[in-house]
Coordinates of C-alpha atoms and ligand atoms in Angstrom, one line a residue:
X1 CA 5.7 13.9 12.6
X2 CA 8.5 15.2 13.6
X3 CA 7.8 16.8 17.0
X4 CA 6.6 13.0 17.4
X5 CA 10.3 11.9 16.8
X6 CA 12.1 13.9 18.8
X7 CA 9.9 13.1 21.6
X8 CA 10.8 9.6 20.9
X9 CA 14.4 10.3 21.1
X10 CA 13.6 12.2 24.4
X11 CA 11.8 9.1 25.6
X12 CA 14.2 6.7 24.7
X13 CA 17.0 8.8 26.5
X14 CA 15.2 10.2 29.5
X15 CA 13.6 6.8 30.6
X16 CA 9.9 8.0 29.2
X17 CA 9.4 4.6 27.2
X18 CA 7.3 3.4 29.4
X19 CA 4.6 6.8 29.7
X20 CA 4.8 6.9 25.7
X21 CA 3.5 3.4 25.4
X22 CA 1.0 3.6 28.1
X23 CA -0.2 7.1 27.9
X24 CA 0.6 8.2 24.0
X25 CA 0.5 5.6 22.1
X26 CA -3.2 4.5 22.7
X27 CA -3.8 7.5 20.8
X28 CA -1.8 6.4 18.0
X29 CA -4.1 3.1 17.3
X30 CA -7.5 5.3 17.7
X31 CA -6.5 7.6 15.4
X32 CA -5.3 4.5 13.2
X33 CA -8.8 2.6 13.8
X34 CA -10.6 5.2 12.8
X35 CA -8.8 5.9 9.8
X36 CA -9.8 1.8 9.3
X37 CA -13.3 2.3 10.3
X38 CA -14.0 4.3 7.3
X39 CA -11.9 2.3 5.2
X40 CA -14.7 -0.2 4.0
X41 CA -17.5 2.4 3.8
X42 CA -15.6 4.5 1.6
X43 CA -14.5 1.6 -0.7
X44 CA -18.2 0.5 -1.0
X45 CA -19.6 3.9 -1.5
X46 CA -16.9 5.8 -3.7
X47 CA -16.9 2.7 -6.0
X48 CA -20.8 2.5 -6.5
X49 CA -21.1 6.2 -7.1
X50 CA -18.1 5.8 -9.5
X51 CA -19.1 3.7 -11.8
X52 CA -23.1 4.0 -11.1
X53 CA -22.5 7.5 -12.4
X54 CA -20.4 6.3 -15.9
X55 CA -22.8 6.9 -19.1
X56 CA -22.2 2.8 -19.9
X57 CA -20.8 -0.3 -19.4
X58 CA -18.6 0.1 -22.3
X59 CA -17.2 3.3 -20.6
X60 CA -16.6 0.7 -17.5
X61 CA -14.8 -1.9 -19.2
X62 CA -12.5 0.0 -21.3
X63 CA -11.5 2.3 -18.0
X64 CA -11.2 -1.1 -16.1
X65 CA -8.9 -2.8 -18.8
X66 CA -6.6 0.6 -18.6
X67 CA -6.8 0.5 -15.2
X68 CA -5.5 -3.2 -14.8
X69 CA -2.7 -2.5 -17.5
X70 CA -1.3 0.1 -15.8
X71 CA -1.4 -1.2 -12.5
X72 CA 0.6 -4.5 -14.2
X73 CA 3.0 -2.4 -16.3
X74 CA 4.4 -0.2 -12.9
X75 CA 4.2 -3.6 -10.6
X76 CA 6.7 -4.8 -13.3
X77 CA 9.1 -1.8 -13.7
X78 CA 9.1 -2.2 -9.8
X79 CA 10.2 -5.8 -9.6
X80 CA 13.0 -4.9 -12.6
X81 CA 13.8 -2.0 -10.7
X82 CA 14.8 -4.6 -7.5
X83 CA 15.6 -6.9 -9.0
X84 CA 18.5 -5.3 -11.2
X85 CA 20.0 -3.6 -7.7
X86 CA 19.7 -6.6 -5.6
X87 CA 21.6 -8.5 -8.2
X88 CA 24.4 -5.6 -8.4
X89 CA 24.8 -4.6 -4.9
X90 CA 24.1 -8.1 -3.3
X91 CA 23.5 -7.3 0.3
X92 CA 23.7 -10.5 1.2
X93 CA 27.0 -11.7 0.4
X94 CA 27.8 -8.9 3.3
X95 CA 25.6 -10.5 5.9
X96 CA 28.0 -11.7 9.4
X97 CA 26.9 -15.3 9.4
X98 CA 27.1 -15.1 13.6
X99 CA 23.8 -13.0 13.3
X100 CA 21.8 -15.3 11.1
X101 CA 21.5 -17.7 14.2
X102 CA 20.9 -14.8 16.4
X103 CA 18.0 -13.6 14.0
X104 CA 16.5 -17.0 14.1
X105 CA 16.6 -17.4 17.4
X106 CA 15.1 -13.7 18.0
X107 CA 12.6 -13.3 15.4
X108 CA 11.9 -17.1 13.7
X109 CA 9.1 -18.0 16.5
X110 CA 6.7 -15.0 15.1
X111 CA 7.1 -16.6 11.5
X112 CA 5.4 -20.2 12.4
X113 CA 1.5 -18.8 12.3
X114 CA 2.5 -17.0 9.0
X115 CA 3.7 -19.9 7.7
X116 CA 0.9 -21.8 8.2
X117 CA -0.9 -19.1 6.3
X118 CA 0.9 -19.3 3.6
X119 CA 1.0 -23.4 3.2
X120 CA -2.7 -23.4 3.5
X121 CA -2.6 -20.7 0.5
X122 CA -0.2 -22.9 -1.5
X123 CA -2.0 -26.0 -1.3
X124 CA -5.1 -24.7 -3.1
X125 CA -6.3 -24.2 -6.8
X126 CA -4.6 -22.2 -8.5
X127 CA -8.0 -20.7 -9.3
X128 CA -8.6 -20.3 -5.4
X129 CA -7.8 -16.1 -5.3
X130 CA -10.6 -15.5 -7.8
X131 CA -12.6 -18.1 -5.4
X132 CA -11.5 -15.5 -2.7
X133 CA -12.5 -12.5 -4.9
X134 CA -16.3 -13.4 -4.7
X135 CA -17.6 -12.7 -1.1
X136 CA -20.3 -15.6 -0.3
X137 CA -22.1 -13.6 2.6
X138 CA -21.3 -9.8 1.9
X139 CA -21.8 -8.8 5.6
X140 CA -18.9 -11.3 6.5
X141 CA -16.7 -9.6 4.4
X142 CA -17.5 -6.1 5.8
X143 CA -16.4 -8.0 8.9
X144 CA -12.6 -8.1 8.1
X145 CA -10.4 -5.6 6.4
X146 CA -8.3 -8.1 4.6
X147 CA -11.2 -8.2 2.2
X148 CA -11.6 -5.5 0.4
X149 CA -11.2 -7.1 -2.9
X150 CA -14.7 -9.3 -1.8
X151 CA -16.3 -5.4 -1.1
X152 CA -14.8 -4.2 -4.3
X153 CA -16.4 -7.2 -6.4
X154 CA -19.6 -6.9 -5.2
X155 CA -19.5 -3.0 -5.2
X156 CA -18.8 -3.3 -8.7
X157 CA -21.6 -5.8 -9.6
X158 CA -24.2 -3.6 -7.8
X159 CA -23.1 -0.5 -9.8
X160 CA -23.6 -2.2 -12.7
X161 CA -26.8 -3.7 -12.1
X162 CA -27.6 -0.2 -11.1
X163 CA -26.6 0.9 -14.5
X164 CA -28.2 -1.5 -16.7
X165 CA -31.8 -0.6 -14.6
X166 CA -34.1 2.2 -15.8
X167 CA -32.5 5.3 -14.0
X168 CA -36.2 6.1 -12.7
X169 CA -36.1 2.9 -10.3
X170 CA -32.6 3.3 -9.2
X171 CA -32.8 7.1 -8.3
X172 CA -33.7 6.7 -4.8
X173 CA -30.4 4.3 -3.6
X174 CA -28.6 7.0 -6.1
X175 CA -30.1 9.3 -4.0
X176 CA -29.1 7.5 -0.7
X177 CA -25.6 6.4 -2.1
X178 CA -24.8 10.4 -3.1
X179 CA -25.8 11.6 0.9
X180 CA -23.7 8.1 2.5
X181 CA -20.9 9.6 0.2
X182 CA -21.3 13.2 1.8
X183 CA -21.8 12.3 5.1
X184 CA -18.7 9.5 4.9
X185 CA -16.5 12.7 3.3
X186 CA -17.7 14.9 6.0
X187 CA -16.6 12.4 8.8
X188 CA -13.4 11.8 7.0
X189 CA -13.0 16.0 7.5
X190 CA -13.9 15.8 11.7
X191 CA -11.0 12.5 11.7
X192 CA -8.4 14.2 10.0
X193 CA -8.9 17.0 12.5
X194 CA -7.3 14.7 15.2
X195 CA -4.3 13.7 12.3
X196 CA -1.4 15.9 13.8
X197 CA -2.1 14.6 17.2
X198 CA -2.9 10.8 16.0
X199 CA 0.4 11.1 13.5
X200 CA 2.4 12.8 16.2
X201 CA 1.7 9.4 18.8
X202 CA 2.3 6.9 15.8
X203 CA 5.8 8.1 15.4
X204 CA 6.5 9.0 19.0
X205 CA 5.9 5.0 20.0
X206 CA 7.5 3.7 16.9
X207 CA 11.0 5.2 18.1
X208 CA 10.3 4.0 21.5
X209 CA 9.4 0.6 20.1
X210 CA 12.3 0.5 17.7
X211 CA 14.9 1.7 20.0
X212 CA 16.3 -2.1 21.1
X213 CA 17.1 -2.7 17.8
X214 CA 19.3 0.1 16.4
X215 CA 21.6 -2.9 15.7
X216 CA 19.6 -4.6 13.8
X217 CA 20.5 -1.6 11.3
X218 CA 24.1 -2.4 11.1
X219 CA 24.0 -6.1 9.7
X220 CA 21.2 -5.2 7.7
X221 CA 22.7 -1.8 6.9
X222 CA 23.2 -3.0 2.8
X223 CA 19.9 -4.4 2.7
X224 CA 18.0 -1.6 3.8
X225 CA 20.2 1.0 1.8
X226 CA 18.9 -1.6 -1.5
X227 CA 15.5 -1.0 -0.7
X228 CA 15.1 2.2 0.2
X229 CA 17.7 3.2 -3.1
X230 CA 14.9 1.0 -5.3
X231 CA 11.7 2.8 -4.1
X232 CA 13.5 6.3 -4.3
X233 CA 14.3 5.4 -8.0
X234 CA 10.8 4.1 -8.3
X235 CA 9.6 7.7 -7.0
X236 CA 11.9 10.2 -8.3
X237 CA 12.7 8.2 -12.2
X238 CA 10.1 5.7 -12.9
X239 CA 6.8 7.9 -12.1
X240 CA 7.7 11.1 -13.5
X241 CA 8.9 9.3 -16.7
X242 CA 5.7 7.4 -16.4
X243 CA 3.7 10.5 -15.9
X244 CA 5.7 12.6 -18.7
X245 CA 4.6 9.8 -21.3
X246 CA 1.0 10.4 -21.0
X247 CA 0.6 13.6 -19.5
X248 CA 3.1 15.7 -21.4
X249 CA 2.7 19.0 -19.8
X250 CA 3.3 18.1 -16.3
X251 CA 4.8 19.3 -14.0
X252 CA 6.5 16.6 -11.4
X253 CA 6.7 19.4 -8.5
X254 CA 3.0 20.1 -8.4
X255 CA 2.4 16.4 -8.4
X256 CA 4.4 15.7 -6.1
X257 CA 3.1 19.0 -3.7
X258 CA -0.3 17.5 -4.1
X259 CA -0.1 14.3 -2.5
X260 CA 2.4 15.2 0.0
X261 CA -0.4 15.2 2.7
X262 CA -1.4 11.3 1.3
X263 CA 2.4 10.1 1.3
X264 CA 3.5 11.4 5.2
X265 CA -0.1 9.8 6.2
X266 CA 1.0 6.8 4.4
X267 CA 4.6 6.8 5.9
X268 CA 3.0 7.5 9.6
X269 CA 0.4 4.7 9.6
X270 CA 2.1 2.2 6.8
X271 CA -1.0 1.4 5.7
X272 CA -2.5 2.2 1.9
X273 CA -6.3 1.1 2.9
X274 CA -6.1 3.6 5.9
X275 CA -4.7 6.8 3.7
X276 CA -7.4 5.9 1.1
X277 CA -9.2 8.9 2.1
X278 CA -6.6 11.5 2.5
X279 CA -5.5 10.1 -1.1
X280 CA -8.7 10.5 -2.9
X281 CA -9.3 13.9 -1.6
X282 CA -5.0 15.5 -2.6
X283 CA -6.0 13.6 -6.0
X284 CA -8.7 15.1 -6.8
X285 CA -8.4 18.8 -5.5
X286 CA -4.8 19.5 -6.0
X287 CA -3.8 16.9 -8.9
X288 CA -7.2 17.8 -10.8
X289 CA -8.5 14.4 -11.3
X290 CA -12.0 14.0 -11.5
X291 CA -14.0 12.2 -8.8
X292 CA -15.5 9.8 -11.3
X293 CA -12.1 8.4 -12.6
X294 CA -10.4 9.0 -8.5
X295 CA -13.1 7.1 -7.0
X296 CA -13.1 3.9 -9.3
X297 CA -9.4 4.1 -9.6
X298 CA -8.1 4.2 -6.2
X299 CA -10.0 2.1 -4.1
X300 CA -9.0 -0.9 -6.5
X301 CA -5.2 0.7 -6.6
X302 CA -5.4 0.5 -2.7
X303 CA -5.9 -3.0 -3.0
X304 CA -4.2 -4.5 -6.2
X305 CA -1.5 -2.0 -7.2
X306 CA 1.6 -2.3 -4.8
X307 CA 4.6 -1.1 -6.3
X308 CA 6.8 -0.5 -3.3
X309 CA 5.6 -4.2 -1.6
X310 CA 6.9 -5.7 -5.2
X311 CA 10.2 -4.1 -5.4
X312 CA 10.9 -4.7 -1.6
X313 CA 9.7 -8.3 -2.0
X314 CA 11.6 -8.6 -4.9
X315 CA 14.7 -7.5 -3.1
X316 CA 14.2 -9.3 -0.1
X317 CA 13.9 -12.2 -1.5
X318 CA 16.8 -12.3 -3.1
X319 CA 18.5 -10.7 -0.4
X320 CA 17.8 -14.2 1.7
X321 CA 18.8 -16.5 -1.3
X322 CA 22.1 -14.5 -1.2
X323 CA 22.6 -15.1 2.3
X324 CA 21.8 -18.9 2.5
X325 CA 24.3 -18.8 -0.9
X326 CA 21.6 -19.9 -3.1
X327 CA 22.6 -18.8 -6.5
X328 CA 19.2 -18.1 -8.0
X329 CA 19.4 -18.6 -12.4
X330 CA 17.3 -16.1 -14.7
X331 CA 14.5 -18.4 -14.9
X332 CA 14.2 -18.6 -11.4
X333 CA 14.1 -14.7 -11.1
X334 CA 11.7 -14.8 -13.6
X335 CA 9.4 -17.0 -11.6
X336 CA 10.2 -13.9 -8.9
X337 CA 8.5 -11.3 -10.8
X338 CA 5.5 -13.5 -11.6
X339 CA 4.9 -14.7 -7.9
X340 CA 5.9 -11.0 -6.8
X341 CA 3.5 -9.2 -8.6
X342 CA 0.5 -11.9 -7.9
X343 CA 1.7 -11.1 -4.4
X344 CA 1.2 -7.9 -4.2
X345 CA -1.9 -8.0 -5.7
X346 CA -3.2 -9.9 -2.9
X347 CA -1.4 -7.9 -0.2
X348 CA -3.8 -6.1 1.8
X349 CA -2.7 -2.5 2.3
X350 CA -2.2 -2.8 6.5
X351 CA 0.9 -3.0 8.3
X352 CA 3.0 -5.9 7.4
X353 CA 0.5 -7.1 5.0
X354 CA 2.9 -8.4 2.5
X355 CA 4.7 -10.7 4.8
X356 CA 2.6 -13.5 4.3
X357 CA 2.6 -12.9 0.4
X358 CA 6.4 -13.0 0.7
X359 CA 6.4 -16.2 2.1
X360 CA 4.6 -17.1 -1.0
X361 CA 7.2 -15.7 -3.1
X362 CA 10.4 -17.4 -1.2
X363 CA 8.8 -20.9 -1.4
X364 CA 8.2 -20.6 -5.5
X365 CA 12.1 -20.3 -6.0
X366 CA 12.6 -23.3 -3.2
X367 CA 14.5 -20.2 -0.8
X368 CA 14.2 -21.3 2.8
X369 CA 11.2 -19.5 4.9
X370 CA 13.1 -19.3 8.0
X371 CA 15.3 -16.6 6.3
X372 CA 12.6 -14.1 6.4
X373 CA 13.2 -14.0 10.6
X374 CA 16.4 -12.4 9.0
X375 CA 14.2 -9.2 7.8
X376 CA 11.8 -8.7 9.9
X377 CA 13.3 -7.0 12.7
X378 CA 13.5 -3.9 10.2
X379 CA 10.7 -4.6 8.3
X380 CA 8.4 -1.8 9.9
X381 CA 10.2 1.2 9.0
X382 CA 10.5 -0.3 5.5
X383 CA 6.9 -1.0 5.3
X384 CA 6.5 3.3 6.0
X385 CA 8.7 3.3 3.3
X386 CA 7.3 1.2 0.9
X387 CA 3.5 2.5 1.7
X388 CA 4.3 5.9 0.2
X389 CA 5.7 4.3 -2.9
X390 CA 2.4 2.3 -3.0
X391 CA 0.5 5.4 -1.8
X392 CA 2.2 7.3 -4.8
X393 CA 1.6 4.7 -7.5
X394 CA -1.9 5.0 -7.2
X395 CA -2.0 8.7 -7.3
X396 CA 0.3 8.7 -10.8
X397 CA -2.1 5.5 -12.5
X398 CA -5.5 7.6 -11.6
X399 CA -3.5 10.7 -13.1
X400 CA -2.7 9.4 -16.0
X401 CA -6.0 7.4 -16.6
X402 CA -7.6 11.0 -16.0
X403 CA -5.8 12.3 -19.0
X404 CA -6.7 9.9 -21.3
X405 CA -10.3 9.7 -20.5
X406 CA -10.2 13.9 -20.8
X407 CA -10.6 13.9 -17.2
X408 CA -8.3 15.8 -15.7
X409 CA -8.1 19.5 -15.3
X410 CA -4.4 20.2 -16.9
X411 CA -4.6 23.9 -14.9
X412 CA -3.6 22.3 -12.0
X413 CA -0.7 20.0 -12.8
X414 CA 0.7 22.2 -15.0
X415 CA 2.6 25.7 -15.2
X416 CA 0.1 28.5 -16.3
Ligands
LIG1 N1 1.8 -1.7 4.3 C1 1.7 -1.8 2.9 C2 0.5 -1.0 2.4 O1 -0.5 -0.8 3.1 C3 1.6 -3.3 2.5 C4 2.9 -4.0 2.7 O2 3.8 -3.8 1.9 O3 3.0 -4.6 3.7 O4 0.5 -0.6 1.3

């Protein structure tokens, strides 16, 4: 990561832009796809075995109810957590009203195909995402990574029909399932050989990419600080609290040692979905969470639970309100948190995957679209930023749901 930054800086100052794009980034998006490539599998196969493997369907449902409550409870705290700073540091009120037109004009073409996106997902039911949530040709949702929550449905329903069959008839696909699982772990091993190279071109074409809009920092300086202050809180007060509560003996350090690899692959690719395997293999070796409660809990975390997207989309919207000087009343910030966390549940964890979902959010409260061309010049290195939170918030639910299904191995997390 960081030899990839300098050489960035290098690039940027020694007229190498254009040999880091051509000749080292490439690398950068291989080592990317084939993080995606196993995305899917893994989902489908970690899932399966997961809950194929629980003693019962009662055992299911009651870790599945947990599992959602959690995931609802820290999606909340998030949103609180932005909201409260965005209302007292208002960034917006700061924002150099010459720029706004310069933003539109720079960034508001790229919004129109997202918008259309997001009106086609307003007009439906309001039933329509659970209409999404069941695949009608599963092979068609293998097809697109935007729909892991179709692969988790239906990887659910087959585990369970596996589970309520004789265990004589279902032993051979257990069999098969348990050496796919193997063979995907072992590939995941020969791809994150190639990390420090893959990780190294990922940062050393962001800098070059970023490097015309350093001055996008400066108007957007307040902004940025807001968001990056809320996801630090998130990470450094709300999860430790949030661990401490269940999982007394803790210790935050080792937690937070274990799934260091997981949060600097999150920050280098900005994509949950692609560190899904780096993530279930810190949590359970080095946070001692056992690979039945890991694999059920993380592959739906990856796709549901998104605490850094809520807080920054809390923020950012607000952020825009301020600058139009839309004064937004409690109610209306309440209909924020509601649209913000059904957003980030259907955020897919990829780049930029919550920028349509915000869209979503800015229209409930009647805030203008065309401020989000305000944002999105900065958005990527916040996205880094707020995939580590998301990255993180998975790792502390599974943790935690560990414990109180006697699942995790205490010797790990805490001091001798
Ligand atoms: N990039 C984020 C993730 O993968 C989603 C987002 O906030 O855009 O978790």
């Amino acid at each position: 990561m960081v030899i990839g930054l300098i050489w960035g800086l290098i690039a940027v100052n020694f007229n190498l832009e254009e040999i880091t794009i051509r000749w080292i980034k490439p690398w950068g998006t291989i080592f990317l796809n084939l993080l995606k490539l196993i995305a899917v599998p893994l989902i489908f196969v970690s899932l399966v075995k997961g809950i194929s493997g629980l003693r019962n369907i009662s055992k299911l449902s009651s870790m599945g109810l947990k599992t959602l409550g959690l995931y609802v409870i820290s999606t909340l705290v998030a949103i609180t957590i932005g909201l409260l700073l965005v209302n007292a540091i208002k960034p917006g009120n700061t924002f150099p009203a010459e720029k706004q037109a310069e933003y539109q004009e720079k960034f508001g073409a790229s919004l129109f195909e997202k918008q259309a996106a997001a009106e086609d997902f307003a007009e439906q039911s309001p039933l329509q995402f659970i209409v999404d949530m069941v695949p009608e040709n599963i092979f068609m949702a293998t097809t697109d990574n935007s729909k892991m929550l179709q692969i988790i449905v239906f990887a659910i329903l087959f585990a369970i029909a596996m589970l309520l069959l004789p265990a004589k008839t279902v032993e051979p696909v257990k069999n098969f399932i348990d050496s796919i699982n193997d063979i995907i772990l072992k590939l995941i091993d020969m791809i994150m050989i190639t990390a420090p190279y893959g990780v190294f071109a990922l940062l050393a074409a962001l800098v070059v990419d970023f490097s015309g809009d350093v001055d996008l920092f400066k108007a957007l300086g307040l902004y940025f600080v807001t968001v990056v202050l809320g996801l630090l809180i998130i990470v450094v007060v709300f999860y430790p609290l949030f661990l401490k509560l269940f999982v007394r003996k803790a210790k935050f350090r080792k937690f937070f040692k274990g799934i260091i690899p997981a949060q600097m692959l999150a920050f280098s690719t900005s994509s949950s979905a692609a560190t899904l395997p780096v993530t279930l293999k810190q949590v359970t070796s080095e946070l001692g969470v056992d690979k039945e409660v890991a694999s059920f809990v993380l592959p739906v975390g990856v796709t549901i639970n998104m605490d850094g997207t809520s807080c920054y989309q809390a923020i950012a919207a607000v952020f825009i309100a301020q600058v139009f000087g839309i004064d937004l009343s409690f109610g209306q910030q309440l209909i924020i948190v509601l649209t913000a966390l059904m957003a980030s549940i259907g955020t897919p964890g990829v780049p930029g995957g919550s920028i349509v979902m915000l869209i979503i959010v800015l229209t409930s409260v009647g805030i203008p679209i065309e401020g989000l061309a305000l944002i999105l010049g900065i958005d990527r290195p916040l996205d880094m930023l707020r995939t580590v939170v998301n990255v993180t918030g998975d790792s502390s639910v599974s943790t935690i749901i560990a414990k109180t299904e006697n699942k995790l191995d205490l010797s790990k997390l805490c001091d001798k």
